[in-house]
Amino acid sequence: MVAAAPTLKYDIKDINLADLGNQRIEWAGREMPVLKQIRDRFAKEKPFAGIRIVACCHVTTETAHLAIALKAGGADALLIASNPLSTQDDVAACLVRDYSIPVYAIKGEDNDTYHRHVQTALDHRPNIIIDDGSDVVATMVKERQEQLKDLLGTTEETTTGIVRLEAMFKDGVLTFPAMNVNDADTKHFFDNRYGTGQSTLDGIFRATNVLLAGKNLVVAGYGWCGKGVAMRARGLGANVIVTEIDPIKAIEAAMDGFRVMPMDEAAKVGDVFVTVTGNKHIIRQEHFASMKDGAMVCNAGHFDIEIDLKSLATMAKEVKEVRNFTQQYILENGKSVIVLGEGRLVNLAAAEGHPSAVMDMSFANQALACEHLVKNQGSLEPGLHSIPADVDKEIARLKLQAMGITIDSLTPEQIEYMNSWTVGT
Amino acid sequence: MVAAAPTLKYDIKDINLADLGNQRIEWAGREMPVLKQIRDRFAKEKPFAGIRIVACCHVTTETAHLAIALKAGGADALLIASNPLSTQDDVAACLVRDYSIPVYAIKGEDNDTYHRHVQTALDHRPNIIIDDGSDVVATMVKERQEQLKDLLGTTEETTTGIVRLEAMFKDGVLTFPAMNVNDADTKHFFDNRYGTGQSTLDGIFRATNVLLAGKNLVVAGYGWCGKGVAMRARGLGANVIVTEIDPIKAIEAAMDGFRVMPMDEAAKVGDVFVTVTGNKHIIRQEHFASMKDGAMVCNAGHFDIEIDLKSLATMAKEVKEVRNFTQQYILENGKSVIVLGEGRLVNLAAAEGHPSAVMDMSFANQALACEHLVKNQGSLEPGLHSIPADVDKEIARLKLQAMGITIDSLTPEQIEYMNSWTVGT
Amino acid sequence: MVAAAPTLKYDIKDINLADLGNQRIEWAGREMPVLKQIRDRFAKEKPFAGIRIVACCHVTTETAHLAIALKAGGADALLIASNPLSTQDDVAACLVRDYSIPVYAIKGEDNDTYHRHVQTALDHRPNIIIDDGSDVVATMVKERQEQLKDLLGTTEETTTGIVRLEAMFKDGVLTFPAMNVNDADTKHFFDNRYGTGQSTLDGIFRATNVLLAGKNLVVAGYGWCGKGVAMRARGLGANVIVTEIDPIKAIEAAMDGFRVMPMDEAAKVGDVFVTVTGNKHIIRQEHFASMKDGAMVCNAGHFDIEIDLKSLATMAKEVKEVRNFTQQYILENGKSVIVLGEGRLVNLAAAEGHPSAVMDMSFANQALACEHLVKNQGSLEPGLHSIPADVDKEIARLKLQAMGITIDSLTPEQIEYMNSWTVGT
Amino acid sequence: MVAAAPTLKYDIKDINLADLGNQRIEWAGREMPVLKQIRDRFAKEKPFAGIRIVACCHVTTETAHLAIALKAGGADALLIASNPLSTQDDVAACLVRDYSIPVYAIKGEDNDTYHRHVQTALDHRPNIIIDDGSDVVATMVKERQEQLKDLLGTTEETTTGIVRLEAMFKDGVLTFPAMNVNDADTKHFFDNRYGTGQSTLDGIFRATNVLLAGKNLVVAGYGWCGKGVAMRARGLGANVIVTEIDPIKAIEAAMDGFRVMPMDEAAKVGDVFVTVTGNKHIIRQEHFASMKDGAMVCNAGHFDIEIDLKSLATMAKEVKEVRNFTQQYILENGKSVIVLGEGRLVNLAAAEGHPSAVMDMSFANQALACEHLVKNQGSLEPGLHSIPADVDKEIARLKLQAMGITIDSLTPEQIEYMNSWTVGT
């Protein structure tokens, strides 16, 4: 370990938390064998020599491993928080002290600080932006057009960010390549489904300690994240209700055995609500008004706009903290609504975010997407690009190996059969 | 009902089964409200006036509704069986007698008969082929090139058939449009997963009456069909083992809580085996040799080549029928292997195929795919075409309605948000 | 095999079905290793030499193995059907022809025939009655008091029968020992839960072929049978609703993730109804009146009184057979109710009853309970007796062995610890 | 709120934590409506006027509500910790400061302190002992025979404690009535199963943050607690393996779809181990030796003797804290074993114990069992007594009501039917 260079600039909570951070980062590493192999290769090949990378991510133990891998690959990397509540201050401290990686992230930072950090990140003049929700990219497009010439491209790993990038592309402002990490199978199948599934419920446990068995749990949105939350909530004994706007996903939910209804009806019967839509104001005034006393609402979607807390605040005569990360809004009608994690990602606000085992694959995609941008600089069209299928499969193969699982491979006869159309019944 | 025209030609088991067929077709109709609506519209609009359609399908009560809908739309339709064991003879009889639709299908027909029926179908000089496994299409390409000029296109609803069409396209022989019904969300999400899932287990029940609870059930292949079988087998208390060749699907299976291993190992511990890969010789000599005494093998993939029965026959000193659709191969090593439904689709051989509720959506796609070929004749490129997304969603919407389920729709504010990229954290 | 003695009397459908019966009985034997071991021992020890046994059971392939075991043990055994719809006529034929066991049972027999058979059974002057629902025992108590002096005791394996025996005991008429087979752990944990669970759904599949995924399935009663049906229905994708009268079972159902509500409400939303309460008129006029069009009702409880079909008949303007074992009652209000298996045990009426693997343990209990009555004749008090715990565990041990499962045993240190109270924190 | 009387003696961590404790106790009360109703009645009826009660429990927010209810009923109550790691210091502080209830409990207290607190409790000369594991009762029997004359009886709510009381009864030293709270249906069905199930996994999450999906999780013991852990672990995507010594429970586990094997084999494949047997040294030297590197072990059984940590310590060359409540034992063979919560109840050591909603029913039983001892003093035989069935059902009824669930009741016709034996087929 290298002591922080005397000139290293950073903005974190407390450098003295570094020991704890170091211990926790090491722990997370136990479940991240794929990223470890990539880091070892990067350390030899130095693909990022001379490349400035800004990563705007949840500053967690897993992100630490991504940052360390990039740095091992020669990158001049800088890290900022993608969310005011998700920063783990001990991790930030360790990255600064032990890895000399500049970090700008403080748990609980206000919006001004967040935006100042985004500006600091842009001041770094990145060649690559690893974004999480597309805020840094959007800011650069809006405010720093002159820097775009240095940008090799960006990578994005959230559904929310991809939707924004698509909107930017439609508006003609996405003039550089953007790697769609979210669409890699080894990302969204696992991170969104199993990661969000478990960690969201973990967040609810830590925030409330309530028994889920016998509760009506409403999941808004039946995308990969919603499927994960619904599956795990049922696994814990909840009676799950799904709300959707897409008729295909709605039938899927019904045939998976869940009740499907509009939020207007769900609001009346739910005990716990989880929004995972990527859209805004999914739970709003009319819904709060019809909820049962003591209903709990939380969000596992990227931004904190899925629950319309501003409206809730106007309906409340009192707001009080009843547990850590848990606030009770006492409404004029005498009933209470309990809000977890201020409507921010509950798995990061109240728990520790996605378990390392899934982030291992997600961040392997991030690391390889960055390498792809470097290797193919000049030849990638502007717009969204998928992770190459062989990269995706290779990550899966490394992961299986680490899990100790062996699988079959096609026999020559089978390969021939799959390529032929003349053999029939 | 109209009596069969005196000149109608057909090849079926027994016209006297028509009453039973009629009763059963009516029963299936209760669960097929979407296709019913399409049929009613077809009856008014006659989109198929003057169009000859050949449908090569499993001749079941659900297929009857598809054929009747096409005929109602003005088509000159002819029906042949896509599988020697799946024909429901009473349905064939009813279609001939009550709907004057020529049918060439007899349960248990031999290969010669099957191939003769394919030739009869081609003699019909079809403008559209609704295929199931691409046998009719492949035969036309191989043997009747001169008829291709009359062909508006084909539709295909199995994964197996799509793989063959892709191989034909690669070989440059797919010179006409082929509608990929299998890839419609309202098809493969439901038919492959929930349909194959339930009906495969139903087939195992009817063939064997064994208790699944406590049995090791091996599913070869974790595609949509395999996912369905695995999910339902676990729901019935089996301990499910998955074999795969794709590392991504393999991790999915593991994270869904199943054991994943190569068939070599699974062969030793399995009590019941189900192949759903679309490939050949998934279970072969080396596997039979290491199976437990009394192990049961069956197939839910399209063709009867997934289990290498020829090899098994060479290993057996005796084969005896132990129940309907159930044969015991007594091996030289003294142990027995039990084969269900002769290695053909067990859900069609031993049970009644997919429940009507899923075929409703699959066949709605088929019907609308045929209409699409007619409406867009001349303008569709050769090769595979997806079902248009709005058709897919419309089918889902009609189905939800029939299920009595209401869902949310986007507010104006939400639509605006989804199209914007400038609003961030 | 022994040809039927020329003087053997019996009342069955058709002796020529014996070959099929023989084949199917042999098949069932594959899953009944425990009863097989008991039968082998009985054949050596002849515990029933000179003992007349009447068995009133569902005449299935599994019951055949019980009857054969008793006969192997020297019993003069006679078999009658416990239910008019559950008899498998081929099995009856085989028992008569190949095992010289007199059988009085015809599938679809009317009530008069059923009662005549009960009288025939009593004419056999049984020393032991194996009863199923306590009809034979109740008839003897009511009409043949003079035969009680020859009765060593009875065995009973249904919850329904046990409730009746308890009522008889309260009324002071149970003057002989009755072995409570139902309460053996190796009986009700498995037969009632996993057996009824799977076979009830199998019955629904065969009777209707409907897709369960996405349907609301209402289970009336959350005892062991109800738990099994609910668990398996959810495993097949149904959204399960439970009705109960016992508050403890109701909370259990809720915490298992099911909706719990009164039948009045459930009647309005259910697509499929299954009664498993052991009580009468669970679904009655007021419920039929509020059901959705096309609602399906069936019963998996012992007697055919759980669904009030008489009331339904008075509400109907037409009743028609729509599939085998499936009748459509068209009500005056224009809606239809579909009744499966005439309200009798749907798993026996439309499918093949409990799978052999569970009946293996249930009938092992029956066989050993009979032996217990003989061995302890004279020393057993009148009233209900449990199966001795060591018999119960021994059956479990044999079953595990047959399943190829090894388990732990207590170390000496652990045994000492379990018997001590002085060692604490 | 009443300020602590100046003379109140206690031994707690820090009285200044009382505000936080008060907030958290209030939160727990939201899910404890049944105990609240009982407390309100006690406040009126004062059943414990003049009665000294010692409660030896996990000092949690839920226990606080029990203590407050007893005090409201007039009891002179004193509370000690039943486990060195389960005490919530803020709760202890609040009980002392705001309710004047003497508490002797400090999270992390050593064995000497624990035993001193037991002596303090006995110095209180209790008329009733609410015990949790039977340590206080055993100590009184061993060391304070002279106090037994004042003892009305005891209550016990753990399986472990009941086993010890049975051993005491067999040894002739249980000379007073002991209420078996554990056997109340409203206790063990819910607390042991749903409570232990969820909270054990919550403890594992908080201690490790590992993804359970795809992990092999070994549950030792398939009693009610083990069933709960296995069910919830599967619900979270783990592949669950069960070890047992009871053949009946072993078959149950197999038919529930789990793998069953001896610990010797499970040790080799498990990723996470949970012991819930009530016995000792379930995981011992030979098992540690064959575990995979990084295997995690924890305990959810009452005492910390299920995992033989002493042997593990002798095998280790280094032990280090890797996260809170998580220690890594680095073995001589180079592999590591990770121990959670020092082998104590992981749900209490690393999380917050059972959710309030189940403790509501458990402690309602405790409170009413105490009242039962007072009301029936002099008339209860020495030995174990069940909670009266009507008390049990009444608790369930109150709970259902609070959950907003309505159920059916028997019609007069049904009641008559259940009491009759003369009506048959």
mmCIF file of N, CA and C in Angstrom, chain B residues 326-373:
data_model
loop_
_atom_site.group_PDB
_atom_site.id
_atom_site.type_symbol
_atom_site.label_atom_id
_atom_site.label_comp_id
_atom_site.label_asym_id
_atom_site.label_seq_id
_atom_site.Cartn_x
_atom_site.Cartn_y
_atom_site.Cartn_z
ATOM 1 N N THR B 326 -45.482 -45.476 -22.162
ATOM 2 C CA THR B 326 -44.364 -45.677 -21.247
ATOM 3 C C THR B 326 -43.731 -47.032 -21.513
ATOM 4 N N GLN B 327 -42.455 -46.985 -21.881
ATOM 5 C CA GLN B 327 -41.760 -48.228 -22.192
ATOM 6 C C GLN B 327 -40.553 -48.426 -21.298
ATOM 7 N N GLN B 328 -40.359 -49.670 -20.901
ATOM 8 C CA GLN B 328 -39.227 -50.014 -20.058
ATOM 9 C C GLN B 328 -38.165 -50.693 -20.919
ATOM 10 N N TYR B 329 -36.983 -50.104 -20.968
ATOM 11 C CA TYR B 329 -35.845 -50.718 -21.655
ATOM 12 C C TYR B 329 -35.023 -51.435 -20.595
ATOM 13 N N ILE B 330 -34.992 -52.771 -20.676
ATOM 14 C CA ILE B 330 -34.198 -53.524 -19.706
ATOM 15 C C ILE B 330 -32.811 -53.728 -20.309
ATOM 16 N N LEU B 331 -31.817 -53.146 -19.667
ATOM 17 C CA LEU B 331 -30.466 -53.119 -20.236
ATOM 18 C C LEU B 331 -29.714 -54.413 -19.923
ATOM 19 N N GLU B 332 -28.665 -54.616 -20.656
ATOM 20 C CA GLU B 332 -27.802 -55.772 -20.415
ATOM 21 C C GLU B 332 -27.224 -55.731 -18.999
ATOM 22 N N ASN B 333 -27.009 -54.537 -18.475
ATOM 23 C CA ASN B 333 -26.445 -54.425 -17.116
ATOM 24 C C ASN B 333 -27.464 -54.693 -16.016
ATOM 25 N N GLY B 334 -28.684 -55.063 -16.416
ATOM 26 C CA GLY B 334 -29.677 -55.450 -15.420
ATOM 27 C C GLY B 334 -30.569 -54.308 -14.972
ATOM 28 N N LYS B 335 -30.133 -53.088 -15.238
ATOM 29 C CA LYS B 335 -30.942 -51.943 -14.841
ATOM 30 C C LYS B 335 -31.930 -51.575 -15.958
ATOM 31 N N SER B 336 -32.942 -50.813 -15.587
ATOM 32 C CA SER B 336 -33.942 -50.405 -16.577
ATOM 33 C C SER B 336 -33.925 -48.894 -16.780
ATOM 34 N N VAL B 337 -34.222 -48.487 -18.001
ATOM 35 C CA VAL B 337 -34.495 -47.087 -18.285
ATOM 36 C C VAL B 337 -35.932 -47.015 -18.784
ATOM 37 N N ILE B 338 -36.707 -46.073 -18.234
ATOM 38 C CA ILE B 338 -38.114 -45.927 -18.624
ATOM 39 C C ILE B 338 -38.213 -44.746 -19.588
ATOM 40 N N VAL B 339 -38.783 -44.983 -20.760
ATOM 41 C CA VAL B 339 -38.899 -43.922 -21.764
ATOM 42 C C VAL B 339 -40.367 -43.522 -21.915
ATOM 43 N N LEU B 340 -40.637 -42.230 -21.797
ATOM 44 C CA LEU B 340 -42.022 -41.748 -21.918
ATOM 45 C C LEU B 340 -42.280 -41.216 -23.323
ATOM 46 N N GLY B 341 -43.425 -41.538 -23.875
ATOM 47 C CA GLY B 341 -43.873 -40.966 -25.147
ATOM 48 C C GLY B 341 -42.911 -41.169 -26.299
ATOM 49 N N GLU B 342 -42.158 -42.251 -26.249
ATOM 50 C CA GLU B 342 -41.225 -42.590 -27.333
ATOM 51 C C GLU B 342 -40.226 -41.470 -27.629
ATOM 52 N N GLY B 343 -39.947 -40.647 -26.638
ATOM 53 C CA GLY B 343 -38.989 -39.568 -26.840
ATOM 54 C C GLY B 343 -39.551 -38.397 -27.613
ATOM 55 N N ARG B 344 -40.832 -38.464 -27.960
ATOM 56 C CA ARG B 344 -41.472 -37.306 -28.603
ATOM 57 C C ARG B 344 -41.995 -36.366 -27.514
ATOM 58 N N LEU B 345 -42.429 -35.193 -27.930
ATOM 59 C CA LEU B 345 -42.949 -34.193 -26.992
ATOM 60 C C LEU B 345 -43.895 -34.843 -25.987
ATOM 61 N N VAL B 346 -43.464 -34.967 -24.758
ATOM 62 C CA VAL B 346 -44.239 -35.745 -23.783
ATOM 63 C C VAL B 346 -45.557 -35.069 -23.446
ATOM 64 N N ASN B 347 -45.582 -33.745 -23.548
ATOM 65 C CA ASN B 347 -46.823 -33.042 -23.216
ATOM 66 C C ASN B 347 -47.906 -33.287 -24.270
ATOM 67 N N LEU B 348 -47.478 -33.606 -25.492
ATOM 68 C CA LEU B 348 -48.461 -33.879 -26.537
ATOM 69 C C LEU B 348 -48.712 -35.375 -26.664
ATOM 70 N N ALA B 349 -47.687 -36.176 -26.406
ATOM 71 C CA ALA B 349 -47.849 -37.621 -26.530
ATOM 72 C C ALA B 349 -48.690 -38.183 -25.393
ATOM 73 N N ALA B 350 -48.423 -37.735 -24.176
ATOM 74 C CA ALA B 350 -49.097 -38.347 -23.021
ATOM 75 C C ALA B 350 -50.168 -37.455 -22.419
ATOM 76 N N ALA B 351 -50.111 -36.150 -22.704
ATOM 77 C CA ALA B 351 -51.162 -35.256 -22.194
ATOM 78 C C ALA B 351 -51.782 -34.524 -23.379
ATOM 79 N N GLU B 352 -52.254 -33.319 -23.199
ATOM 80 C CA GLU B 352 -53.013 -32.654 -24.269
ATOM 81 C C GLU B 352 -52.312 -31.437 -24.855
ATOM 82 N N GLY B 353 -50.985 -31.337 -24.631
ATOM 83 C CA GLY B 353 -50.262 -30.184 -25.157
ATOM 84 C C GLY B 353 -50.502 -28.962 -24.295
ATOM 85 N N HIS B 354 -50.072 -27.841 -24.816
ATOM 86 C CA HIS B 354 -50.190 -26.613 -24.047
ATOM 87 C C HIS B 354 -51.641 -26.278 -23.748
ATOM 88 N N PRO B 355 -51.898 -25.789 -22.554
ATOM 89 C CA PRO B 355 -53.254 -25.341 -22.232
ATOM 90 C C PRO B 355 -53.705 -24.234 -23.182
ATOM 91 N N SER B 356 -54.984 -24.186 -23.410
ATOM 92 C CA SER B 356 -55.571 -23.243 -24.358
ATOM 93 C C SER B 356 -55.215 -21.796 -24.056
ATOM 94 N N ALA B 357 -55.103 -21.483 -22.761
ATOM 95 C CA ALA B 357 -54.896 -20.080 -22.388
ATOM 96 C C ALA B 357 -53.612 -19.515 -22.963
ATOM 97 N N VAL B 358 -52.562 -20.319 -23.109
ATOM 98 C CA VAL B 358 -51.345 -19.788 -23.730
ATOM 99 C C VAL B 358 -51.399 -19.878 -25.249
ATOM 100 N N MET B 359 -52.010 -20.956 -25.762
ATOM 101 C CA MET B 359 -52.105 -21.077 -27.211
ATOM 102 C C MET B 359 -52.951 -19.942 -27.784
ATOM 103 N N ASP B 360 -53.842 -19.408 -26.961
ATOM 104 C CA ASP B 360 -54.647 -18.261 -27.380
ATOM 105 C C ASP B 360 -53.742 -17.140 -27.892
ATOM 106 N N MET B 361 -52.700 -16.842 -27.135
ATOM 107 C CA MET B 361 -51.793 -15.772 -27.550
ATOM 108 C C MET B 361 -50.890 -16.220 -28.694
ATOM 109 N N SER B 362 -50.385 -17.439 -28.612
ATOM 110 C CA SER B 362 -49.490 -17.919 -29.675
ATOM 111 C C SER B 362 -50.203 -17.905 -31.019
ATOM 112 N N PHE B 363 -51.420 -18.399 -31.034
ATOM 113 C CA PHE B 363 -52.146 -18.496 -32.298
ATOM 114 C C PHE B 363 -52.717 -17.145 -32.733
ATOM 115 N N ALA B 364 -52.944 -16.258 -31.788
ATOM 116 C CA ALA B 364 -53.283 -14.890 -32.174
ATOM 117 C C ALA B 364 -52.118 -14.304 -32.966
ATOM 118 N N ASN B 365 -50.897 -14.564 -32.504
ATOM 119 C CA ASN B 365 -49.717 -14.134 -33.254
ATOM 120 C C ASN B 365 -49.660 -14.783 -34.636
ATOM 121 N N GLN B 366 -49.946 -16.067 -34.698
ATOM 122 C CA GLN B 366 -49.938 -16.762 -35.986
ATOM 123 C C GLN B 366 -50.951 -16.127 -36.940
ATOM 124 N N ALA B 367 -52.143 -15.931 -36.442
ATOM 125 C CA ALA B 367 -53.197 -15.386 -37.302
ATOM 126 C C ALA B 367 -52.827 -13.990 -37.803
ATOM 127 N N LEU B 368 -52.313 -13.174 -36.900
ATOM 128 C CA LEU B 368 -51.969 -11.808 -37.290
ATOM 129 C C LEU B 368 -50.707 -11.770 -38.143
ATOM 130 N N ALA B 369 -49.817 -12.742 -37.948
ATOM 131 C CA ALA B 369 -48.625 -12.835 -38.800
ATOM 132 C C ALA B 369 -49.038 -13.157 -40.235
ATOM 133 N N CYS B 370 -50.009 -14.036 -40.403
ATOM 134 C CA CYS B 370 -50.511 -14.359 -41.739
ATOM 135 C C CYS B 370 -51.122 -13.118 -42.391
ATOM 136 N N GLU B 371 -51.917 -12.397 -41.623
ATOM 137 C CA GLU B 371 -52.523 -11.181 -42.143
ATOM 138 C C GLU B 371 -51.449 -10.174 -42.554
ATOM 139 N N HIS B 372 -50.380 -10.091 -41.737
ATOM 140 C CA HIS B 372 -49.273 -9.188 -42.032
ATOM 141 C C HIS B 372 -48.619 -9.545 -43.371
ATOM 142 N N LEU B 373 -48.460 -10.843 -43.616
ATOM 143 C CA LEU B 373 -47.856 -11.282 -44.884
ATOM 144 C C LEU B 373 -48.719 -10.870 -46.075
#
